[in-house]
Short mmCIF file of N, CA and C in Angstrom, two decimals:
data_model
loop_
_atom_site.label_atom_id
_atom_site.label_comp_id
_atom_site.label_asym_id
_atom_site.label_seq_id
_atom_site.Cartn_x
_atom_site.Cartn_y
_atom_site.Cartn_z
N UNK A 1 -105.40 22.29 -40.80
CA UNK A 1 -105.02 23.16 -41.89
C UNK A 1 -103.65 23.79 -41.64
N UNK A 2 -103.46 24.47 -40.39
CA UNK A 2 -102.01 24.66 -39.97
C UNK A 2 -100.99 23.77 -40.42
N UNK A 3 -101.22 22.28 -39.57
CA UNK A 3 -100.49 21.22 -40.28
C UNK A 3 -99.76 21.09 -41.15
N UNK A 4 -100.75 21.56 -42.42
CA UNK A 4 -100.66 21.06 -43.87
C UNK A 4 -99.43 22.07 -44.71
N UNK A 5 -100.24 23.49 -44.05
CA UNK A 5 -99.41 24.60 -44.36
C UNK A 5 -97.89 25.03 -43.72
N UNK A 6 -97.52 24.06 -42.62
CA UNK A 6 -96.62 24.31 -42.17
C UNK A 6 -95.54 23.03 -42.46
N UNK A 7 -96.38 21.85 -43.11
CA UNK A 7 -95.50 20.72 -44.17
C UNK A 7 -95.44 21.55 -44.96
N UNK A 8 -96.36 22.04 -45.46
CA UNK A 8 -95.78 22.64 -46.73
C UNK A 8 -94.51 23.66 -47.06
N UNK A 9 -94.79 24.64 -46.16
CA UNK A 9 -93.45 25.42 -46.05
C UNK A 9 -92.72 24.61 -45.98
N UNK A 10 -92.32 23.89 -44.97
CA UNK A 10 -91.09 23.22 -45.12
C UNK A 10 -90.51 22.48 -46.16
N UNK A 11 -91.60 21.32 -46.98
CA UNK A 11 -90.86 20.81 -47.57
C UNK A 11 -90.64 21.71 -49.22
N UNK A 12 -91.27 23.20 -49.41
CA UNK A 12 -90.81 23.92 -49.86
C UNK A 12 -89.11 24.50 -49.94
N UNK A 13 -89.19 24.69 -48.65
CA UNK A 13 -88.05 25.21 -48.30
C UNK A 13 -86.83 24.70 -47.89
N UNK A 14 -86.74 22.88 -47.81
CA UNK A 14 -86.07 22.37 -47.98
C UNK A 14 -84.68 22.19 -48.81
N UNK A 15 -84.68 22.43 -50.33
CA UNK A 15 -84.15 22.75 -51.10
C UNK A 15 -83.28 23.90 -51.16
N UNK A 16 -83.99 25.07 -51.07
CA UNK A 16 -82.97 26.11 -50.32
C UNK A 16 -81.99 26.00 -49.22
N UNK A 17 -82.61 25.31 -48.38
CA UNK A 17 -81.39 25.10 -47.65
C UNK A 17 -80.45 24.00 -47.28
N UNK A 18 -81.04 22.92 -48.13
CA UNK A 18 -79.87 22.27 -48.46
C UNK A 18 -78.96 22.66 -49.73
N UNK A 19 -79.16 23.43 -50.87
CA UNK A 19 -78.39 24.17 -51.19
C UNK A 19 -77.45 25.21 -50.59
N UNK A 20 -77.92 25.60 -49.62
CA UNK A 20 -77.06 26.86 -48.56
C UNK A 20 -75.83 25.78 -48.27
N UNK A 21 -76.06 24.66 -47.71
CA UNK A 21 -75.21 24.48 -47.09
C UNK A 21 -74.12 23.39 -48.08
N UNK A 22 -74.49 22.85 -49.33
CA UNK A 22 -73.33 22.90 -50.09
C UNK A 22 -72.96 23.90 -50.69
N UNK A 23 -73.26 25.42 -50.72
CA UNK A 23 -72.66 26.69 -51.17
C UNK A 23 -71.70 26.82 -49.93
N UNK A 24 -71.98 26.73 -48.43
CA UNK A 24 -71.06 26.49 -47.51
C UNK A 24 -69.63 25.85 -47.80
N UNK A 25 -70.19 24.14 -48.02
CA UNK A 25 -68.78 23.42 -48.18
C UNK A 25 -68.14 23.83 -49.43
N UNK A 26 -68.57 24.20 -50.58
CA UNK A 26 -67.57 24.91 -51.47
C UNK A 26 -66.82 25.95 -50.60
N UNK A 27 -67.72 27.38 -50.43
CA UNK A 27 -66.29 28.12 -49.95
C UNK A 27 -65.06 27.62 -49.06
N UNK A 28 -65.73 26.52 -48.02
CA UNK A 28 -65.04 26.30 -47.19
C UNK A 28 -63.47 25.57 -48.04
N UNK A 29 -63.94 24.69 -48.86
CA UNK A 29 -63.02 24.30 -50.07
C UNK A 29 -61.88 25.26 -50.51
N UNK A 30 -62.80 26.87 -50.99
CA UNK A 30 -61.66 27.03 -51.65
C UNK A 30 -61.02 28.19 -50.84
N UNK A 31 -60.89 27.99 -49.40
CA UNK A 31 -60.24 29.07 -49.01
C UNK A 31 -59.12 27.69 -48.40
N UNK A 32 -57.82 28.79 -48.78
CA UNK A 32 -56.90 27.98 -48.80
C UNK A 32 -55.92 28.37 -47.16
N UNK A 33 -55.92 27.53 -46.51
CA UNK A 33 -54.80 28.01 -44.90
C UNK A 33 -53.27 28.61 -45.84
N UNK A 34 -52.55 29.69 -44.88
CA UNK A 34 -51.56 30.25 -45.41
C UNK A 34 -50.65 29.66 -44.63
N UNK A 35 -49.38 28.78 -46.25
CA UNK A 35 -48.23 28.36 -45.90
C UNK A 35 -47.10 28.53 -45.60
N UNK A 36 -46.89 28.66 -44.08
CA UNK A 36 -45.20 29.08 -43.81
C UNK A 36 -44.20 29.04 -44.65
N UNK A 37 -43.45 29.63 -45.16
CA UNK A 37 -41.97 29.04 -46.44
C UNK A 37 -41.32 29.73 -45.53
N UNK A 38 -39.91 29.41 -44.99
CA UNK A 38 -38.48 29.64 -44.88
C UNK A 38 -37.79 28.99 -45.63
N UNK A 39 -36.72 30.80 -45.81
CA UNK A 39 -35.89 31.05 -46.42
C UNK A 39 -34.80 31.34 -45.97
N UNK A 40 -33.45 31.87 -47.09
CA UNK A 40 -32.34 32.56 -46.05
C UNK A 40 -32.18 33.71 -47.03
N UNK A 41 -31.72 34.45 -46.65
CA UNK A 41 -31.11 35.69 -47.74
C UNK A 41 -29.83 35.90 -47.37
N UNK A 42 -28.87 36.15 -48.27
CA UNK A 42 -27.33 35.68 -48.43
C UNK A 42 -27.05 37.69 -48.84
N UNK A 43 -26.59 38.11 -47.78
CA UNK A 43 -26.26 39.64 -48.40
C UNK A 43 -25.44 40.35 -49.86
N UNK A 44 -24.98 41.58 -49.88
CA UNK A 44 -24.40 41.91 -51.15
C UNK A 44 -23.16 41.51 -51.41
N UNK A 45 -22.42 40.94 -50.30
CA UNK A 45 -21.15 39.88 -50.35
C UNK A 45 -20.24 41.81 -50.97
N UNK A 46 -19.20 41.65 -51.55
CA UNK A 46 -18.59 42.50 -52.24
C UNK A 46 -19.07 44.15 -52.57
N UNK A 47 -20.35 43.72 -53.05
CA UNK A 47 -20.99 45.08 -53.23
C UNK A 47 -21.25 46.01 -51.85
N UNK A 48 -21.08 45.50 -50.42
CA UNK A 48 -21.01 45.89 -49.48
C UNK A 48 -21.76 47.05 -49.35
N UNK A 49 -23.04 46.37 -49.60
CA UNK A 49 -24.43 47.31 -49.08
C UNK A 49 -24.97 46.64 -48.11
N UNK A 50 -25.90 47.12 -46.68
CA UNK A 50 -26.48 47.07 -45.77
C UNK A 50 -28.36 46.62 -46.16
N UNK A 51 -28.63 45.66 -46.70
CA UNK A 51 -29.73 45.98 -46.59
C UNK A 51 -30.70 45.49 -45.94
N UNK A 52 -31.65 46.40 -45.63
CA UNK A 52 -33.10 46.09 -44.53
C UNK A 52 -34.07 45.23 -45.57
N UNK A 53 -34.56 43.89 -44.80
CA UNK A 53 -35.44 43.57 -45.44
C UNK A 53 -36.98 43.16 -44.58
N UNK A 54 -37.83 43.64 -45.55
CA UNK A 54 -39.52 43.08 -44.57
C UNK A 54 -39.87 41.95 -45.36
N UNK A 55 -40.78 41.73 -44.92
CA UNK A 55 -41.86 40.67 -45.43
C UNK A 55 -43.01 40.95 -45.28
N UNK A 56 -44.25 41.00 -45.72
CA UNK A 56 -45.04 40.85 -45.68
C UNK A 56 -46.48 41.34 -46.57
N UNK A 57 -47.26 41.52 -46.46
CA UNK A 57 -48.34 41.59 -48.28
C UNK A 57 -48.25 42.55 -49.12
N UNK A 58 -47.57 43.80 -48.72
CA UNK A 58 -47.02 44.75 -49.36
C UNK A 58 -46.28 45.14 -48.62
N UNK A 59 -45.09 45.93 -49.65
CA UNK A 59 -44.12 47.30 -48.67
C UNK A 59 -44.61 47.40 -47.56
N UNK A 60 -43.93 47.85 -46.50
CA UNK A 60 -44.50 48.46 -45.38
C UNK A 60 -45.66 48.43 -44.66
N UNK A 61 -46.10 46.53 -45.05
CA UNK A 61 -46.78 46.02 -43.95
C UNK A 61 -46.35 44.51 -43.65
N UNK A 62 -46.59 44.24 -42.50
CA UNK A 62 -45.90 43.17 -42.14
C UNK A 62 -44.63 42.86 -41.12
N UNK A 63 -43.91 42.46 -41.67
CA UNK A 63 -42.94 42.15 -40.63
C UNK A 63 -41.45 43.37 -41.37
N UNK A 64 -41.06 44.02 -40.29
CA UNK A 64 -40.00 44.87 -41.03
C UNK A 64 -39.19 45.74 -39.82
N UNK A 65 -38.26 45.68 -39.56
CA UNK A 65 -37.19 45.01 -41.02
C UNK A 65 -36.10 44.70 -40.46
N UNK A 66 -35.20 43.67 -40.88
CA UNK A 66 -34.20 42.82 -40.69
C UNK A 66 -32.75 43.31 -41.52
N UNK A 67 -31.45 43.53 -40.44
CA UNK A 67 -30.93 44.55 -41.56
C UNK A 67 -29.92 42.49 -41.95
N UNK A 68 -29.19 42.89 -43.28
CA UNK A 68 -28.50 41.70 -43.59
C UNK A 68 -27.81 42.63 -44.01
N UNK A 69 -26.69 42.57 -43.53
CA UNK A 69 -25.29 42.75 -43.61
C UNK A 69 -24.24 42.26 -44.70
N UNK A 70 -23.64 42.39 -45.80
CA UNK A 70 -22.79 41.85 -46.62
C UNK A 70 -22.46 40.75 -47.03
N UNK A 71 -21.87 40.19 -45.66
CA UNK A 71 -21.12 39.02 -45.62
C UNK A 71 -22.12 38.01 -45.02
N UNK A 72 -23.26 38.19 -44.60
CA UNK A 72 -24.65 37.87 -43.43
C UNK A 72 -25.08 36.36 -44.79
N UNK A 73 -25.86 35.54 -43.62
CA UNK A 73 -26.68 34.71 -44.47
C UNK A 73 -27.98 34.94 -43.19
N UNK A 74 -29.17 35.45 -43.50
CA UNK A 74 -29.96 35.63 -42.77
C UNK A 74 -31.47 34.67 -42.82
N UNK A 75 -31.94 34.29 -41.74
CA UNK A 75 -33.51 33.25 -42.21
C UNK A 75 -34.28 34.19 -42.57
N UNK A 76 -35.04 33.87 -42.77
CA UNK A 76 -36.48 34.57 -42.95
C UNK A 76 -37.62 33.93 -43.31
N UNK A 77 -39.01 33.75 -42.44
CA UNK A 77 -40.26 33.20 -43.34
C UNK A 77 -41.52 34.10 -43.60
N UNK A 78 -42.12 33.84 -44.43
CA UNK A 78 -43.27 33.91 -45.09
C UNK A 78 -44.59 33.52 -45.40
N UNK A 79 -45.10 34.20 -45.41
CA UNK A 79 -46.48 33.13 -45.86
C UNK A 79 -46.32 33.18 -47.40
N UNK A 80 -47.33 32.15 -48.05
CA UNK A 80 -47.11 31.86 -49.68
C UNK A 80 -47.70 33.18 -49.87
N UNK A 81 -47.03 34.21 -51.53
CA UNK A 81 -47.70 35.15 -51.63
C UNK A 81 -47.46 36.65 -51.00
N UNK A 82 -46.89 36.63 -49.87
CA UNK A 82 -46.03 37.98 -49.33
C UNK A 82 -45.12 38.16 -49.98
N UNK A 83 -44.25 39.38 -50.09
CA UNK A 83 -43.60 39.85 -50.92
C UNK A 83 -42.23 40.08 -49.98
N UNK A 84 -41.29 40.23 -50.48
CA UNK A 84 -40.21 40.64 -49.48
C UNK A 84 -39.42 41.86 -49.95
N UNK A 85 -39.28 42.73 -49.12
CA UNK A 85 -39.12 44.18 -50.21
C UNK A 85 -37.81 44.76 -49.14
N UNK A 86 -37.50 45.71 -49.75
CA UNK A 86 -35.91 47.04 -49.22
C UNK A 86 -36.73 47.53 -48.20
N UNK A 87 -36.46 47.25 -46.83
CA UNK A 87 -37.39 48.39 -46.16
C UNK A 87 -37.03 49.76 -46.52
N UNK A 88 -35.83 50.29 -46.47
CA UNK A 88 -35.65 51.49 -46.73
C UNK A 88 -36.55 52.12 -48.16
N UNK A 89 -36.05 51.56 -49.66
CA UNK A 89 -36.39 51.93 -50.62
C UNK A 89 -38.24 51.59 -50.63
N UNK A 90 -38.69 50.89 -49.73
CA UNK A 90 -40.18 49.99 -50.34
C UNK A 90 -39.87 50.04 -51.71
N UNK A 91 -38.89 48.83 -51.95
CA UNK A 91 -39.10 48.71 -53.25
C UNK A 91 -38.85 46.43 -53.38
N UNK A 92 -40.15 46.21 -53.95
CA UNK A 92 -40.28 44.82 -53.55
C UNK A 92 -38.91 43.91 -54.60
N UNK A 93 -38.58 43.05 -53.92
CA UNK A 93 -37.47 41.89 -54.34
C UNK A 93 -38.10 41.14 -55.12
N UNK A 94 -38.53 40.27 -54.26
CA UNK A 94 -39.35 38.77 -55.18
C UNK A 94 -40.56 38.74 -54.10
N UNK A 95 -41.31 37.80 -54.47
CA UNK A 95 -42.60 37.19 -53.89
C UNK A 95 -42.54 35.88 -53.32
N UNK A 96 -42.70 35.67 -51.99
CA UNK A 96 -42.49 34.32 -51.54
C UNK A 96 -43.42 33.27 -51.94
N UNK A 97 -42.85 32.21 -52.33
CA UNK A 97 -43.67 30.98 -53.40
C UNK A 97 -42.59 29.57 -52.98
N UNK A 98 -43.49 28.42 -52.87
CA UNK A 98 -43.25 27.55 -52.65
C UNK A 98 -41.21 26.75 -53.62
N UNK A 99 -41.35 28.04 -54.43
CA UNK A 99 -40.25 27.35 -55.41
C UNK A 99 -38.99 27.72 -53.82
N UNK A 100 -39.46 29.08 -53.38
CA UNK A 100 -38.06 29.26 -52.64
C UNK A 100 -38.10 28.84 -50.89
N UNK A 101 -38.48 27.67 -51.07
CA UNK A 101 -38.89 27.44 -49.90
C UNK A 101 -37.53 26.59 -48.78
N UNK A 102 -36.56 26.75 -48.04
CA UNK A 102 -35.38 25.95 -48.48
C UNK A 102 -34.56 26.86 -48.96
N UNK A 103 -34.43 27.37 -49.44
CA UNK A 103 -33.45 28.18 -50.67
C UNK A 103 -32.41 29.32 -50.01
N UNK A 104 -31.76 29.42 -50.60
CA UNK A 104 -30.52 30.68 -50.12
C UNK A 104 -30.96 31.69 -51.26
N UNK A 105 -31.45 33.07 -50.98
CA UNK A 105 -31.48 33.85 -52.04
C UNK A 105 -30.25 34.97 -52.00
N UNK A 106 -29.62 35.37 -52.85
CA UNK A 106 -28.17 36.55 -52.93
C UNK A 106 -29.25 37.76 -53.33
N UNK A 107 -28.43 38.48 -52.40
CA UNK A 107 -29.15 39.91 -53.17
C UNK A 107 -27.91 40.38 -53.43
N UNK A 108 -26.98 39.98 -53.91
CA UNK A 108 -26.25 40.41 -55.06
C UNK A 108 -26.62 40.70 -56.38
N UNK A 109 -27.81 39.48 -56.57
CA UNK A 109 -28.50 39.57 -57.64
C UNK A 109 -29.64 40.57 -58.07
N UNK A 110 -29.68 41.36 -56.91
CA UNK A 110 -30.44 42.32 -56.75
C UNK A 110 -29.79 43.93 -56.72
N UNK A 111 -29.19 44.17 -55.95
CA UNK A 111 -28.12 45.21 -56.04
C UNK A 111 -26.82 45.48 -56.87
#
Protein backbone atom coordinates (compact mmCIF):
# COMPACT_ATOMS: atom_id res chain seq x y z
CA UNK A 1 0.00 0.00 0.00
CA UNK A 2 2.99 2.35 0.72
CA UNK A 3 4.17 1.42 -2.74
CA UNK A 4 1.18 2.48 -4.45
CA UNK A 5 0.88 5.71 -2.50
CA UNK A 6 4.26 6.72 -2.94
CA UNK A 7 3.86 6.01 -7.12
CA UNK A 8 1.30 7.90 -6.69
CA UNK A 9 2.69 11.00 -5.27
CA UNK A 10 5.14 10.99 -7.57
CA UNK A 11 3.67 10.54 -10.65
CA UNK A 12 1.31 13.30 -9.33
CA UNK A 13 3.91 15.48 -8.84
CA UNK A 14 5.75 15.01 -11.75
CA UNK A 15 4.22 17.72 -13.74
CA UNK A 16 4.95 20.33 -11.31
CA UNK A 17 8.17 19.88 -11.55
CA UNK A 18 8.84 19.49 -14.78
CA UNK A 19 7.12 22.67 -15.22
CA UNK A 20 9.54 24.32 -12.52
CA UNK A 21 12.17 23.65 -14.49
CA UNK A 22 11.05 25.06 -17.92
CA UNK A 23 9.90 28.24 -15.79
CA UNK A 24 13.81 27.95 -14.96
CA UNK A 25 15.06 27.91 -18.64
CA UNK A 26 12.80 30.84 -19.54
CA UNK A 27 14.22 33.18 -16.93
CA UNK A 28 17.46 31.95 -17.60
CA UNK A 29 16.58 33.17 -21.36
CA UNK A 30 15.59 36.38 -20.59
CA UNK A 31 18.19 37.68 -18.42
CA UNK A 32 20.40 39.29 -20.64
CA UNK A 33 24.74 39.40 -19.73
CA UNK A 34 25.76 43.24 -19.67
CA UNK A 35 27.53 44.60 -22.82
CA UNK A 36 30.81 46.43 -22.64
CA UNK A 37 30.47 49.61 -25.30
CA UNK A 38 33.59 51.88 -25.65
CA UNK A 39 33.54 55.13 -26.41
CA UNK A 40 35.57 58.42 -26.64
CA UNK A 41 34.36 61.81 -25.54
CA UNK A 42 35.90 64.71 -27.53
CA UNK A 43 35.86 67.89 -24.94
CA UNK A 44 34.28 71.58 -25.27
CA UNK A 45 37.09 72.33 -27.90
CA UNK A 46 36.53 76.41 -27.87
CA UNK A 47 33.96 76.66 -25.28
CA UNK A 48 36.86 75.81 -22.93
CA UNK A 49 35.05 74.13 -20.14
CA UNK A 50 36.63 71.36 -17.90
CA UNK A 51 34.33 68.69 -17.68
CA UNK A 52 34.11 65.65 -15.17
CA UNK A 53 32.49 62.79 -16.50
CA UNK A 54 31.00 59.30 -14.69
CA UNK A 55 29.40 56.47 -15.91
CA UNK A 56 27.40 54.44 -14.49
CA UNK A 57 23.32 53.49 -13.66
CA UNK A 58 22.65 56.75 -12.31
CA UNK A 59 24.40 60.12 -11.30
CA UNK A 60 26.67 59.38 -8.72
CA UNK A 61 26.97 55.77 -8.94
CA UNK A 62 29.40 54.00 -10.70
CA UNK A 63 32.45 54.92 -12.09
CA UNK A 64 33.32 58.80 -11.46
CA UNK A 65 34.86 60.86 -12.59
CA UNK A 66 37.16 61.50 -15.44
CA UNK A 67 37.99 65.18 -15.95
CA UNK A 68 38.18 65.87 -20.15
CA UNK A 69 39.78 68.78 -20.76
CA UNK A 70 38.87 71.05 -23.94
CA UNK A 71 41.09 70.14 -26.39
CA UNK A 72 41.10 66.16 -24.72
CA UNK A 73 39.65 63.17 -26.74
CA UNK A 74 39.04 60.81 -23.80
CA UNK A 75 37.92 56.65 -23.82
CA UNK A 76 35.44 55.64 -21.84
CA UNK A 77 33.24 52.27 -21.41
CA UNK A 78 30.02 51.21 -20.35
CA UNK A 79 27.74 48.74 -19.89
CA UNK A 80 24.50 48.89 -22.35
CA UNK A 81 22.04 51.18 -20.45
CA UNK A 82 24.36 53.28 -17.95
CA UNK A 83 24.11 56.71 -18.31
CA UNK A 84 27.03 59.06 -18.52
CA UNK A 85 26.46 62.27 -16.61
CA UNK A 86 28.58 65.93 -15.37
CA UNK A 87 30.01 64.63 -12.26
CA UNK A 88 29.99 67.97 -10.90
CA UNK A 89 26.34 69.10 -12.03
CA UNK A 90 24.78 65.13 -11.73
CA UNK A 91 23.24 66.15 -14.53
CA UNK A 92 22.98 63.03 -17.15
CA UNK A 93 24.40 63.49 -21.01
CA UNK A 94 23.20 60.55 -22.97
CA UNK A 95 22.70 56.83 -22.17
CA UNK A 96 25.15 54.31 -23.34
CA UNK A 97 23.54 52.09 -26.26
CA UNK A 98 24.96 50.01 -28.74
CA UNK A 99 24.42 52.98 -31.49
CA UNK A 100 27.57 54.71 -29.71
CA UNK A 101 29.65 52.03 -29.47
CA UNK A 102 33.00 53.08 -31.51
CA UNK A 103 31.93 56.59 -31.65
CA UNK A 104 33.58 59.99 -30.76
CA UNK A 105 30.96 61.95 -28.78
CA UNK A 106 31.63 66.25 -28.56
CA UNK A 107 30.33 67.71 -25.66
CA UNK A 108 30.32 70.74 -27.41
CA UNK A 109 27.11 69.56 -28.27
CA UNK A 110 26.29 69.56 -24.87
CA UNK A 111 27.68 72.72 -23.34
Amino acid sequence: MKKILIIGALFFSLPIVLHSFSTINIIRKEIKTSERISFKIRGTGSKNILVTIGVGSKPGYGACCSGVSPYATVSFSGNEGDVVYDGKAKRILFSVSNDIAGKTINLKDYY
